mmCIF file of C-alpha atoms and ligand atoms in Angstrom:
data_model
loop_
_atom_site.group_PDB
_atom_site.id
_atom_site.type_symbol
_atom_site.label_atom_id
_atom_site.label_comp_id
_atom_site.label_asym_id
_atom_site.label_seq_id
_atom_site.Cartn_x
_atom_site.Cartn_y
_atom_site.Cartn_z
ATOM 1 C CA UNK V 1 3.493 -13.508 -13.102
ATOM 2 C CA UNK V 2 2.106 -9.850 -12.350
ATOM 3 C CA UNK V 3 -0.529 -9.054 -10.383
ATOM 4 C CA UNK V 4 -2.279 -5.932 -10.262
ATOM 5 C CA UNK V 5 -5.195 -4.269 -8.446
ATOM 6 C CA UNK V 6 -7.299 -1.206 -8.798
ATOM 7 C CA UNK V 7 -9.460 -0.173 -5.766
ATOM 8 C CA UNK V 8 -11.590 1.956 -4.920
ATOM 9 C CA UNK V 9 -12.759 2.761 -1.727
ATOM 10 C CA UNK V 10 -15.629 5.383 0.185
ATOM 11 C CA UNK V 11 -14.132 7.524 3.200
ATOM 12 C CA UNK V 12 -15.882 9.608 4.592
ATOM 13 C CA UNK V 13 -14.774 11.872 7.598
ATOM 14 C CA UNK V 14 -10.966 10.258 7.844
ATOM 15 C CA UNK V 15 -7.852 11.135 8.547
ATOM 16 C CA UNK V 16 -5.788 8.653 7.004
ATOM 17 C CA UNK V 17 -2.780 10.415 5.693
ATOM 18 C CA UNK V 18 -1.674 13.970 8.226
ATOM 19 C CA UNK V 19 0.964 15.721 7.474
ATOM 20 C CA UNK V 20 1.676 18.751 9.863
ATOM 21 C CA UNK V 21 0.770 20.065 13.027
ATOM 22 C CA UNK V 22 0.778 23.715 13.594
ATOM 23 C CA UNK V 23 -0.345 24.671 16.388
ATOM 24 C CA UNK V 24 -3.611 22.784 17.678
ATOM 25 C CA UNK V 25 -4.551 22.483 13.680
ATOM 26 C CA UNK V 26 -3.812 18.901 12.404
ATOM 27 C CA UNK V 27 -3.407 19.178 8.267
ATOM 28 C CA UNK V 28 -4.587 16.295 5.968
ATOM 29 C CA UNK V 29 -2.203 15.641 3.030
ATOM 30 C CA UNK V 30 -3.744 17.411 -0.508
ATOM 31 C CA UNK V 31 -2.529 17.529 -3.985
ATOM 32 C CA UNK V 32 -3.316 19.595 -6.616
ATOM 33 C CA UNK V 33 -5.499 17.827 -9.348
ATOM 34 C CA UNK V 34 -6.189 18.129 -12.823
ATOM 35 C CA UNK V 35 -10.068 18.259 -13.832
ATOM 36 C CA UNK V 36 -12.014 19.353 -16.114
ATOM 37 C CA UNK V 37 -15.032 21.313 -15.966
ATOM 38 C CA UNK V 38 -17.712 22.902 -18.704
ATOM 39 C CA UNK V 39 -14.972 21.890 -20.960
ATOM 40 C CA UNK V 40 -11.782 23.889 -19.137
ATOM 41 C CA UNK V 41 -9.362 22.074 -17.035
ATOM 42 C CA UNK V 42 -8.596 23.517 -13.581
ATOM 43 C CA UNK V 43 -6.549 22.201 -10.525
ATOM 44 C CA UNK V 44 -7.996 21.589 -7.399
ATOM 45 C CA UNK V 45 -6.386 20.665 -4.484
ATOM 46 C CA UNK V 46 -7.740 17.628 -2.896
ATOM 47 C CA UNK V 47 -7.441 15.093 -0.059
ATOM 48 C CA UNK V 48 -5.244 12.359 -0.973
ATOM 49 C CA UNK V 49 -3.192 9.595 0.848
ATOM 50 C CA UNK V 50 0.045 8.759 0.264
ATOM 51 C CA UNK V 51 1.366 5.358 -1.363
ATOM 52 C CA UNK V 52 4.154 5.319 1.424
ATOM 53 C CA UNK V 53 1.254 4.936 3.773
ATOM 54 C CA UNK V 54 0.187 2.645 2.133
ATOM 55 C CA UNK V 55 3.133 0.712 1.376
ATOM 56 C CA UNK V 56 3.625 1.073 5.198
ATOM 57 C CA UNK V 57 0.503 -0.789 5.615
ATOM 58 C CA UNK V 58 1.024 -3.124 3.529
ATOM 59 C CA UNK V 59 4.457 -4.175 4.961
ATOM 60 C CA UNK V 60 3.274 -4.392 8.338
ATOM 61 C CA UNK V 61 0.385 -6.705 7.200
ATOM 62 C CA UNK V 62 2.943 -8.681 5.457
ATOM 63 C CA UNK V 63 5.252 -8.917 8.511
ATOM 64 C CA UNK V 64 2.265 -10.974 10.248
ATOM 65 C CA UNK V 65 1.609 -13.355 7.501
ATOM 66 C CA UNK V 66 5.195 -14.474 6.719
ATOM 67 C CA UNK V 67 5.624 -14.736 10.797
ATOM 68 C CA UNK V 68 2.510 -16.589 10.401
ATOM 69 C CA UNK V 69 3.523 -18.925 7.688
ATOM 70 C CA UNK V 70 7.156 -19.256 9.723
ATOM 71 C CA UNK V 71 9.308 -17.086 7.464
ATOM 72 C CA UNK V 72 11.878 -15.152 7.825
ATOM 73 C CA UNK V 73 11.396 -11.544 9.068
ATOM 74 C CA UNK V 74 14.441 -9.384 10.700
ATOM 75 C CA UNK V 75 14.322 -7.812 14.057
ATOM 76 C CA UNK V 76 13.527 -4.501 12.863
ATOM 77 C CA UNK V 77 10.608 -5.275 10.149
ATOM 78 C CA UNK V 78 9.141 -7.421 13.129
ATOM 79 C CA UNK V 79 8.756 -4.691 15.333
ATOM 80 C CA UNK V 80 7.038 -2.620 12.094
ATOM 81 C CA UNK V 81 10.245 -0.450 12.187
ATOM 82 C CA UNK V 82 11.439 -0.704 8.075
ATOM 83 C CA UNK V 83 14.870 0.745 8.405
ATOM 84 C CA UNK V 84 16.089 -2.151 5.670
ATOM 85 C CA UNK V 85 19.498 -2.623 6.310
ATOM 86 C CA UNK V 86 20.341 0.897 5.449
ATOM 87 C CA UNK V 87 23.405 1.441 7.392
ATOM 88 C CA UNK V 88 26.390 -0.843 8.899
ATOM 89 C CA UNK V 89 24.608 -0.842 12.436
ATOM 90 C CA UNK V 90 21.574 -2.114 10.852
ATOM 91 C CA UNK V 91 23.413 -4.521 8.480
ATOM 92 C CA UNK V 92 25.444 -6.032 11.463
ATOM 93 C CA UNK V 93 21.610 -7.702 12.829
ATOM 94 C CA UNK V 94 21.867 -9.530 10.082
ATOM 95 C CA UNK V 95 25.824 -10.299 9.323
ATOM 96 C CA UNK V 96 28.719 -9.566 11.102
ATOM 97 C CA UNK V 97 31.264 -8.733 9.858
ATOM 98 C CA UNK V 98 29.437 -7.064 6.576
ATOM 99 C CA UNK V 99 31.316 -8.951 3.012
ATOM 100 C CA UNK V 100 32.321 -6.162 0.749
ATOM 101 C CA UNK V 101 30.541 -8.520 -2.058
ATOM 102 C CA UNK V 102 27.139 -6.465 -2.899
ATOM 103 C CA UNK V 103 25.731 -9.881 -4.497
ATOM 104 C CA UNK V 104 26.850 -11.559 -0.915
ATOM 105 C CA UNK V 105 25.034 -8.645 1.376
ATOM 106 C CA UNK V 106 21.910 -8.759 -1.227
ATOM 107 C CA UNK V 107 21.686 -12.421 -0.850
ATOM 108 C CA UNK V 108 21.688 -11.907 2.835
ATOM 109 C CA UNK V 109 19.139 -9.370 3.198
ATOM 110 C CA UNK V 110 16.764 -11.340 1.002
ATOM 111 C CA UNK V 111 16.977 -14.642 3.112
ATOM 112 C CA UNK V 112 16.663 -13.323 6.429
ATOM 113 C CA UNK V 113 13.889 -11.093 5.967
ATOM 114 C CA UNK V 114 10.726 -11.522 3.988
ATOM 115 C CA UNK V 115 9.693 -7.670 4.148
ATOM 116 C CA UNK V 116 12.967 -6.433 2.205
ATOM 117 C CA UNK V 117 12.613 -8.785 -0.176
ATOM 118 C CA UNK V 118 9.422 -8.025 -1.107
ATOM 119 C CA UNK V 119 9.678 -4.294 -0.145
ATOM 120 C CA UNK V 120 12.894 -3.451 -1.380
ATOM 121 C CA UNK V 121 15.857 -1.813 0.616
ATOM 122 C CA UNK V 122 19.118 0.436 0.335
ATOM 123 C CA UNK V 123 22.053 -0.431 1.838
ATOM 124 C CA UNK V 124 23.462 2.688 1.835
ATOM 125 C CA UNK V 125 27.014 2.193 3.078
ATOM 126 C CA UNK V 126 30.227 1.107 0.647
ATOM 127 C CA UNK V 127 30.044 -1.201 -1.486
ATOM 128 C CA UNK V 128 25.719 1.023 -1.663
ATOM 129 C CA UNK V 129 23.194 -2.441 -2.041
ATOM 130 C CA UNK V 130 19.600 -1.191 -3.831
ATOM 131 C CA UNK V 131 16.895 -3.570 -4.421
ATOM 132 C CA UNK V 132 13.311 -2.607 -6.018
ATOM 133 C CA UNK V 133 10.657 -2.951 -4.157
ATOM 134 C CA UNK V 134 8.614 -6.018 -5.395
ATOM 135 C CA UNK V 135 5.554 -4.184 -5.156
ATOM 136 C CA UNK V 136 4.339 -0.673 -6.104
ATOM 137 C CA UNK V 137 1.151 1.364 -4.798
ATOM 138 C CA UNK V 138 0.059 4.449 -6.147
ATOM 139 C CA UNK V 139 -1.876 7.456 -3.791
ATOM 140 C CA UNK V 140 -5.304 6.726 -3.332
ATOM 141 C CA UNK V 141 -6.730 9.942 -5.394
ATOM 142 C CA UNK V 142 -10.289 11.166 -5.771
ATOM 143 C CA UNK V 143 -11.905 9.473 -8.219
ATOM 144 C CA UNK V 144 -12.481 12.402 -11.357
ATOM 145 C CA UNK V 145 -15.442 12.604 -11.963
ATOM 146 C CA UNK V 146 -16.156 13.154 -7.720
ATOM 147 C CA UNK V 147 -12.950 15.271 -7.591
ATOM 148 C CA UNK V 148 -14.929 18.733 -7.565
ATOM 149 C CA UNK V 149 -16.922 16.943 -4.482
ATOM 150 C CA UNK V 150 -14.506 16.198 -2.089
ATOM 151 C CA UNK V 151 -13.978 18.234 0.871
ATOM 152 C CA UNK V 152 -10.939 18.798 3.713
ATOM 153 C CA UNK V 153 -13.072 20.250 6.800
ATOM 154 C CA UNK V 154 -11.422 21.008 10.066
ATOM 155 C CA UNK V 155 -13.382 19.182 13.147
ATOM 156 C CA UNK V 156 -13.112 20.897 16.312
ATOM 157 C CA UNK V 157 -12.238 18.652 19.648
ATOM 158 C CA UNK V 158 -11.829 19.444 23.387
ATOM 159 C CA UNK V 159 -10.124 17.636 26.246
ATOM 160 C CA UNK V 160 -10.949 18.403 29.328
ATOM 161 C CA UNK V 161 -9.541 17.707 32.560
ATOM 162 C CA UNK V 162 -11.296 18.763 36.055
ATOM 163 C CA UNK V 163 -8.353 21.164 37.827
ATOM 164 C CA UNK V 164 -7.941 21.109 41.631
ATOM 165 C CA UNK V 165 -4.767 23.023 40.961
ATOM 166 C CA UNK V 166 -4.162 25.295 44.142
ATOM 167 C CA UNK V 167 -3.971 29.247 43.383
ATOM 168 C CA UNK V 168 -6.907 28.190 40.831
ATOM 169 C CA UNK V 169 -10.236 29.640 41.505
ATOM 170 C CA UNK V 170 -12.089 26.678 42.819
ATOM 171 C CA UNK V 171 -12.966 23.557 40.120
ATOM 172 C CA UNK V 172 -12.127 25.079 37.065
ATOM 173 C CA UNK V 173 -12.098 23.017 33.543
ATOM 174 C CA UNK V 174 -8.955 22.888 32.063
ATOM 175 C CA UNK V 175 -9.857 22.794 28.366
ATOM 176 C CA UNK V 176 -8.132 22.029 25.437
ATOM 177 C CA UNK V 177 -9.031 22.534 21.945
ATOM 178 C CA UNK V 178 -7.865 21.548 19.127
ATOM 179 C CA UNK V 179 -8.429 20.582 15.015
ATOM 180 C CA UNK V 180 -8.203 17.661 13.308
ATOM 181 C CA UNK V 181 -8.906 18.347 8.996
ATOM 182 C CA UNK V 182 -10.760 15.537 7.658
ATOM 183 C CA UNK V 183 -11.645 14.407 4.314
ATOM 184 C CA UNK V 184 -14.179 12.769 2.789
ATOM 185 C CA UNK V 185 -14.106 11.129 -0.976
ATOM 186 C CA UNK V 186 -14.583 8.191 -2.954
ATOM 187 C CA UNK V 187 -10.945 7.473 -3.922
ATOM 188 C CA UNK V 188 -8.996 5.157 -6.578
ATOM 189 C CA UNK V 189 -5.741 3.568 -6.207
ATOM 190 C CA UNK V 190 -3.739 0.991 -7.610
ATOM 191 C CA UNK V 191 -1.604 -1.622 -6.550
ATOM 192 C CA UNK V 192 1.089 -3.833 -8.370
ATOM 193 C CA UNK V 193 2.855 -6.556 -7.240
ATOM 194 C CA UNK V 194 5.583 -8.496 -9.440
ATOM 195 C CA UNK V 195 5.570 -12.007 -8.173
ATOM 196 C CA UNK V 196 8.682 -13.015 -10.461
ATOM 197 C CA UNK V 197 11.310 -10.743 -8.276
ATOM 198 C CA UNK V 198 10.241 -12.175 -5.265
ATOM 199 C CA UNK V 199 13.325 -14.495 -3.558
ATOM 200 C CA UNK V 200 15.367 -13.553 -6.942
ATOM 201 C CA UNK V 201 18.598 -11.615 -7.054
ATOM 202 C CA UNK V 202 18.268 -8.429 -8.792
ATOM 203 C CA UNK V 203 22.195 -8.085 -9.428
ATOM 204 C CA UNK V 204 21.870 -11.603 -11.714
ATOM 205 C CA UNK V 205 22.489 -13.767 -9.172
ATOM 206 C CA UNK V 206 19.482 -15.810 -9.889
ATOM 207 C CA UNK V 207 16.856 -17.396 -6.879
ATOM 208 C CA UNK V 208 18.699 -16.668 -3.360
ATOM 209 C CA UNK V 209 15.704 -19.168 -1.330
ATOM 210 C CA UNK V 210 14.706 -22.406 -2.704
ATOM 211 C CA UNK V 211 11.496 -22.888 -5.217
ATOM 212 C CA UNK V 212 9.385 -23.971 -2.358
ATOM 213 C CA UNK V 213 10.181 -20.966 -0.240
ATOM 214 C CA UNK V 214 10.151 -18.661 -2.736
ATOM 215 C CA UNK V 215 6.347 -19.778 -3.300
ATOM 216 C CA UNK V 216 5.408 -19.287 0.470
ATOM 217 C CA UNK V 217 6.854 -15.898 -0.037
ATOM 218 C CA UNK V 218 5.148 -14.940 -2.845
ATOM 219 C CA UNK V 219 1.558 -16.745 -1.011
ATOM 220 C CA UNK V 220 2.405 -14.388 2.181
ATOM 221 C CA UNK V 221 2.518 -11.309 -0.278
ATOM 222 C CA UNK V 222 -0.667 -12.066 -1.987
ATOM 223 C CA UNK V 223 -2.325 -12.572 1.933
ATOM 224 C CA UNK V 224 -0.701 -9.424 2.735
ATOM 225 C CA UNK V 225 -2.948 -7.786 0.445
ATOM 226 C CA UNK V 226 -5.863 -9.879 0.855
ATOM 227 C CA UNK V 227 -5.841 -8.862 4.532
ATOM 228 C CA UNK V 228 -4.931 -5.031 4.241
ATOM 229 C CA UNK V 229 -7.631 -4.384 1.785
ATOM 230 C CA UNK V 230 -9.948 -6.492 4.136
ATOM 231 C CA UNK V 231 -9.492 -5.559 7.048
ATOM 232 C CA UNK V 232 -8.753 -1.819 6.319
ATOM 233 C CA UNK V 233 -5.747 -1.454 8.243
ATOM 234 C CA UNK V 234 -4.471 1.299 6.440
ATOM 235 C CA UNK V 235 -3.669 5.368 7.334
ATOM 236 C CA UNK V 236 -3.741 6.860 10.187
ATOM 237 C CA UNK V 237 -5.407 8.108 13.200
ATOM 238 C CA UNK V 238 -8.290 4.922 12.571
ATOM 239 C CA UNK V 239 -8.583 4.601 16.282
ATOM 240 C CA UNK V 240 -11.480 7.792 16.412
ATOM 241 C CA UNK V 241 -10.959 8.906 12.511
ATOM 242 C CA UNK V 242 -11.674 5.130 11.413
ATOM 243 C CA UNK V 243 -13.140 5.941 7.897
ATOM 244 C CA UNK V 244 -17.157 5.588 7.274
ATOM 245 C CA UNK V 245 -17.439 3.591 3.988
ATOM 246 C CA UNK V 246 -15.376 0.926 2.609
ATOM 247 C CA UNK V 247 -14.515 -0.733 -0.651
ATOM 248 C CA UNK V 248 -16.695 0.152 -3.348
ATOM 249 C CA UNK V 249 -15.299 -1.658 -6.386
ATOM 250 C CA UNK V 250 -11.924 -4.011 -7.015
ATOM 251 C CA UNK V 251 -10.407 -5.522 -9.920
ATOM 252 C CA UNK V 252 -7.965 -7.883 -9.878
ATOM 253 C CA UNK V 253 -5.732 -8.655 -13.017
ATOM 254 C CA UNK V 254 -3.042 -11.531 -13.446
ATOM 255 C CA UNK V 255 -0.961 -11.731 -16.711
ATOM 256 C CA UNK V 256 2.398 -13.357 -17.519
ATOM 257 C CA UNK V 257 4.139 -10.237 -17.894
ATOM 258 C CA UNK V 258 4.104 -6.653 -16.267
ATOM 259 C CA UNK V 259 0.687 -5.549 -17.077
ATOM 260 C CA UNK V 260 -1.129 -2.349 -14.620
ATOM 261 C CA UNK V 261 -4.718 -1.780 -14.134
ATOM 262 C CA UNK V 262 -6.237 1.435 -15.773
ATOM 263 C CA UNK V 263 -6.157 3.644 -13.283
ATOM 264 C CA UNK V 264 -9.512 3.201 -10.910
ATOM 265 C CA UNK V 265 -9.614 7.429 -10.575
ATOM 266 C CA UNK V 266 -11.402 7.054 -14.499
ATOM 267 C CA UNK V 267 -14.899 5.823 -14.649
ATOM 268 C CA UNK V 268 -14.601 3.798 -17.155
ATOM 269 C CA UNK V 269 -11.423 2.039 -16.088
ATOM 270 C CA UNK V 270 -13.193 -1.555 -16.069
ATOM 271 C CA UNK V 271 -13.788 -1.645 -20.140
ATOM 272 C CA UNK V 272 -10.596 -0.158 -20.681
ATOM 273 C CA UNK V 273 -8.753 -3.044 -19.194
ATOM 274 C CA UNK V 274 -10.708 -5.727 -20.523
ATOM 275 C CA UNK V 275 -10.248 -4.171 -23.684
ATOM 276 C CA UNK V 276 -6.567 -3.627 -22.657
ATOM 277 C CA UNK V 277 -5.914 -7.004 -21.960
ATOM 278 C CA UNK V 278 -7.771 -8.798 -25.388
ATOM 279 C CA UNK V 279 -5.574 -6.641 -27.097
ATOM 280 C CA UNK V 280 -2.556 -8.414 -25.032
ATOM 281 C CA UNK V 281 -3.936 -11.615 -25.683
ATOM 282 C CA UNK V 282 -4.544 -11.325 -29.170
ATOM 283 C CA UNK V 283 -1.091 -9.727 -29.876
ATOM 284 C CA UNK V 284 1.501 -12.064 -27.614
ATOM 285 C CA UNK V 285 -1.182 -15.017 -26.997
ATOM 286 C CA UNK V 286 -0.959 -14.539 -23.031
ATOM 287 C CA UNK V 287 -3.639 -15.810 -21.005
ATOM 288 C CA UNK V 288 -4.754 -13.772 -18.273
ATOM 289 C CA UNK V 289 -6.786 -13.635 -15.221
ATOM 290 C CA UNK V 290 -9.394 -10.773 -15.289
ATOM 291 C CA UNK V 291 -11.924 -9.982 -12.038
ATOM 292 C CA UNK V 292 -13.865 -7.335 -11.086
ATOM 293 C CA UNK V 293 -16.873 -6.966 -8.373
ATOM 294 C CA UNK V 294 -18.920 -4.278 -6.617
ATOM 295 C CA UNK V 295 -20.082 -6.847 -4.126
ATOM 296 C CA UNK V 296 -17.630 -8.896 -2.027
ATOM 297 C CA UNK V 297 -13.981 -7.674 -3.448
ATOM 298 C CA UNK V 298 -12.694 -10.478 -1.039
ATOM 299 C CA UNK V 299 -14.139 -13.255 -3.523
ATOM 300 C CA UNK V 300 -12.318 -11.433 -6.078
ATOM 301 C CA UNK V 301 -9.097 -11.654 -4.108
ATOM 302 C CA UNK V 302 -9.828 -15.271 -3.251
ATOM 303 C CA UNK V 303 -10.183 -16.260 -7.167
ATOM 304 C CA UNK V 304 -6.838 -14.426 -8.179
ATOM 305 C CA UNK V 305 -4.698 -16.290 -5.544
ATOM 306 C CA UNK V 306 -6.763 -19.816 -6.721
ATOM 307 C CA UNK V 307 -5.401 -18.984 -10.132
ATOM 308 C CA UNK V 308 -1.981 -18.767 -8.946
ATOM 309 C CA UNK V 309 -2.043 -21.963 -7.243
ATOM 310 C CA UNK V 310 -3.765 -23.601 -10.371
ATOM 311 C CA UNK V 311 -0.505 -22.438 -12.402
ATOM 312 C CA UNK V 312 1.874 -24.006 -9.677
ATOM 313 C CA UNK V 313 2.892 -20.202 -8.635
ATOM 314 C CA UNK V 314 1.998 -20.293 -5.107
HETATM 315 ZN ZN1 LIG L 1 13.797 -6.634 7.581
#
């Protein structure tokens, strides 16, 4: 089973996603973008946040619900630190000595920790181990037809600190200034999660955890989600940038095979995946589960893992 979601979100004034300091001037992370206007395309660079910060999010959410639901989850995902086995000091957490069998250090990886086998790692010592991440986000864009509207504006701060400093000329403020760029849009991303390569080898060694685990895993993923996009524990800086909005619109699809969302950045993206997905069902006779809401997207999240469980996948 597949499950994907497209989302799209209001922020306004955040600062989810920075990516350099110079100076006392904090950047927000833009890309250049393809619209069009009066007929002519252009490229304008707008705010955007990156899918590693969101994957980042997403793995940390999904470190509490597996050490919720009692799974496994290694030292270093626990403390939110994803170094995933990359290197022989790393490994060595998790087996000592390291087997020079890549199926034997995958299938070690995968049962002790819950976050690399969802999230993928690289073992990137001899005999190299990859694994795929189970799940895939996009960047959360500006929708297009809003592109042209949204903004990266530079707020001005000060800290101040009363100085009794000697040599200073009596009670002087010792000020500091300094800029933080925020942006503001309503912005589209999409999320995909493949709920067959959970607990599964991915160098043919078939399931590494038993049935029953492996469906606890793949229950902890769809949580994960559940509570990111709730709670909106994503990005950065949300302790005085926390972003003014919230989810405007989510659709949640489930189909047998790899199937993705239209992208949530079109507005039209809704019809085009129903029609999308009758075409599916017409052609290969897959059932599907299709969702969408402006309202509560939490209901909509609630009725896509209820579907899972009705099929015996979670
Ligand atoms: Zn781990």
């Amino acid at each position: 089973m597949f499950l994907s979601v497209g989302v799209r979100f209001e922020a306004n004034v955040e600062a989810l996603n920075m990516v350099e300091t110079a100076g006392n001037y904090t950047k927000h992370r833009r890309v250049p973008y393809l619209v069009e206007e009066d007929g002519k395309l252009k490229t304008v660079y707008v705010p955007a946040i990156s899918g590693e910060s969101l994957a980042h999010a997403y793995q940390w959410s999904l470190v509490k619900e597996a050490l919720g639901m009692n799974l496994p989850v290694c030292e270093d995902c626990a403390k939110g630190e994803f170094f995933k086995s990359m290197n022989k000091a790393h490994l060595k957490k998790k087996i000592d000595p390291i087997p020079d069998d890549s199926k034997k250090i995958e299938a070690t990886i995968i049962k002790s920790c819950v976050i690399e086998d969802v999230g993928g790692f690289l073992y990137a010592e001899k005999p190299p181990v990859r694994r795929s991440s189970a799940f895939q986000v996009s960047y959360a864009l500006p929708i297009k037809s809003m592109a042209l509207f949204a903004t990266a504006e530079p707020q001005l701060h000060a800290r101040h600190a009363q100085m009794d400093a000697k040599g200073k000329k009596g009670n002087v403020s010792e000020q500091m200034i300094y800029y933080v760029e925020t942006g503001t849009a309503l912005y589209g991303f999409t999320f995909n999660l493949d709920l067959d390569a959970i607990g599964v080898s991915s160098l043919g060694a078939g399931p590494i955890v038993p049935e029953e685990e492996i469906r606890a895993r793949r229950e902890a993923s769809l949580k994960a989600l559940f509570r990111m996009l709730s709670s909106a524990q994503f990005g950065a800086k949300l302790s005085r940038f926390f972003p003014v909005g919230g989810i405007t619109e989510l659709t949640v699809v489930v189909t047998e095979h790899p199937f993705v969302v239209t992208s949530p950045i079109y507005d039209s993206y809704i019809e085009r995946t129903k029609k999308r997905l009758e075409v599916i069902k017409e052609a290969f006779r897959e059932e599907y589960f299709f969702d969408s809401t402006n309202e509560v997207p939490e209901e909509v999240l609630r009725k896509a893992i209820e579907y899972l469980k009705e099929k015996g996948y979670v």
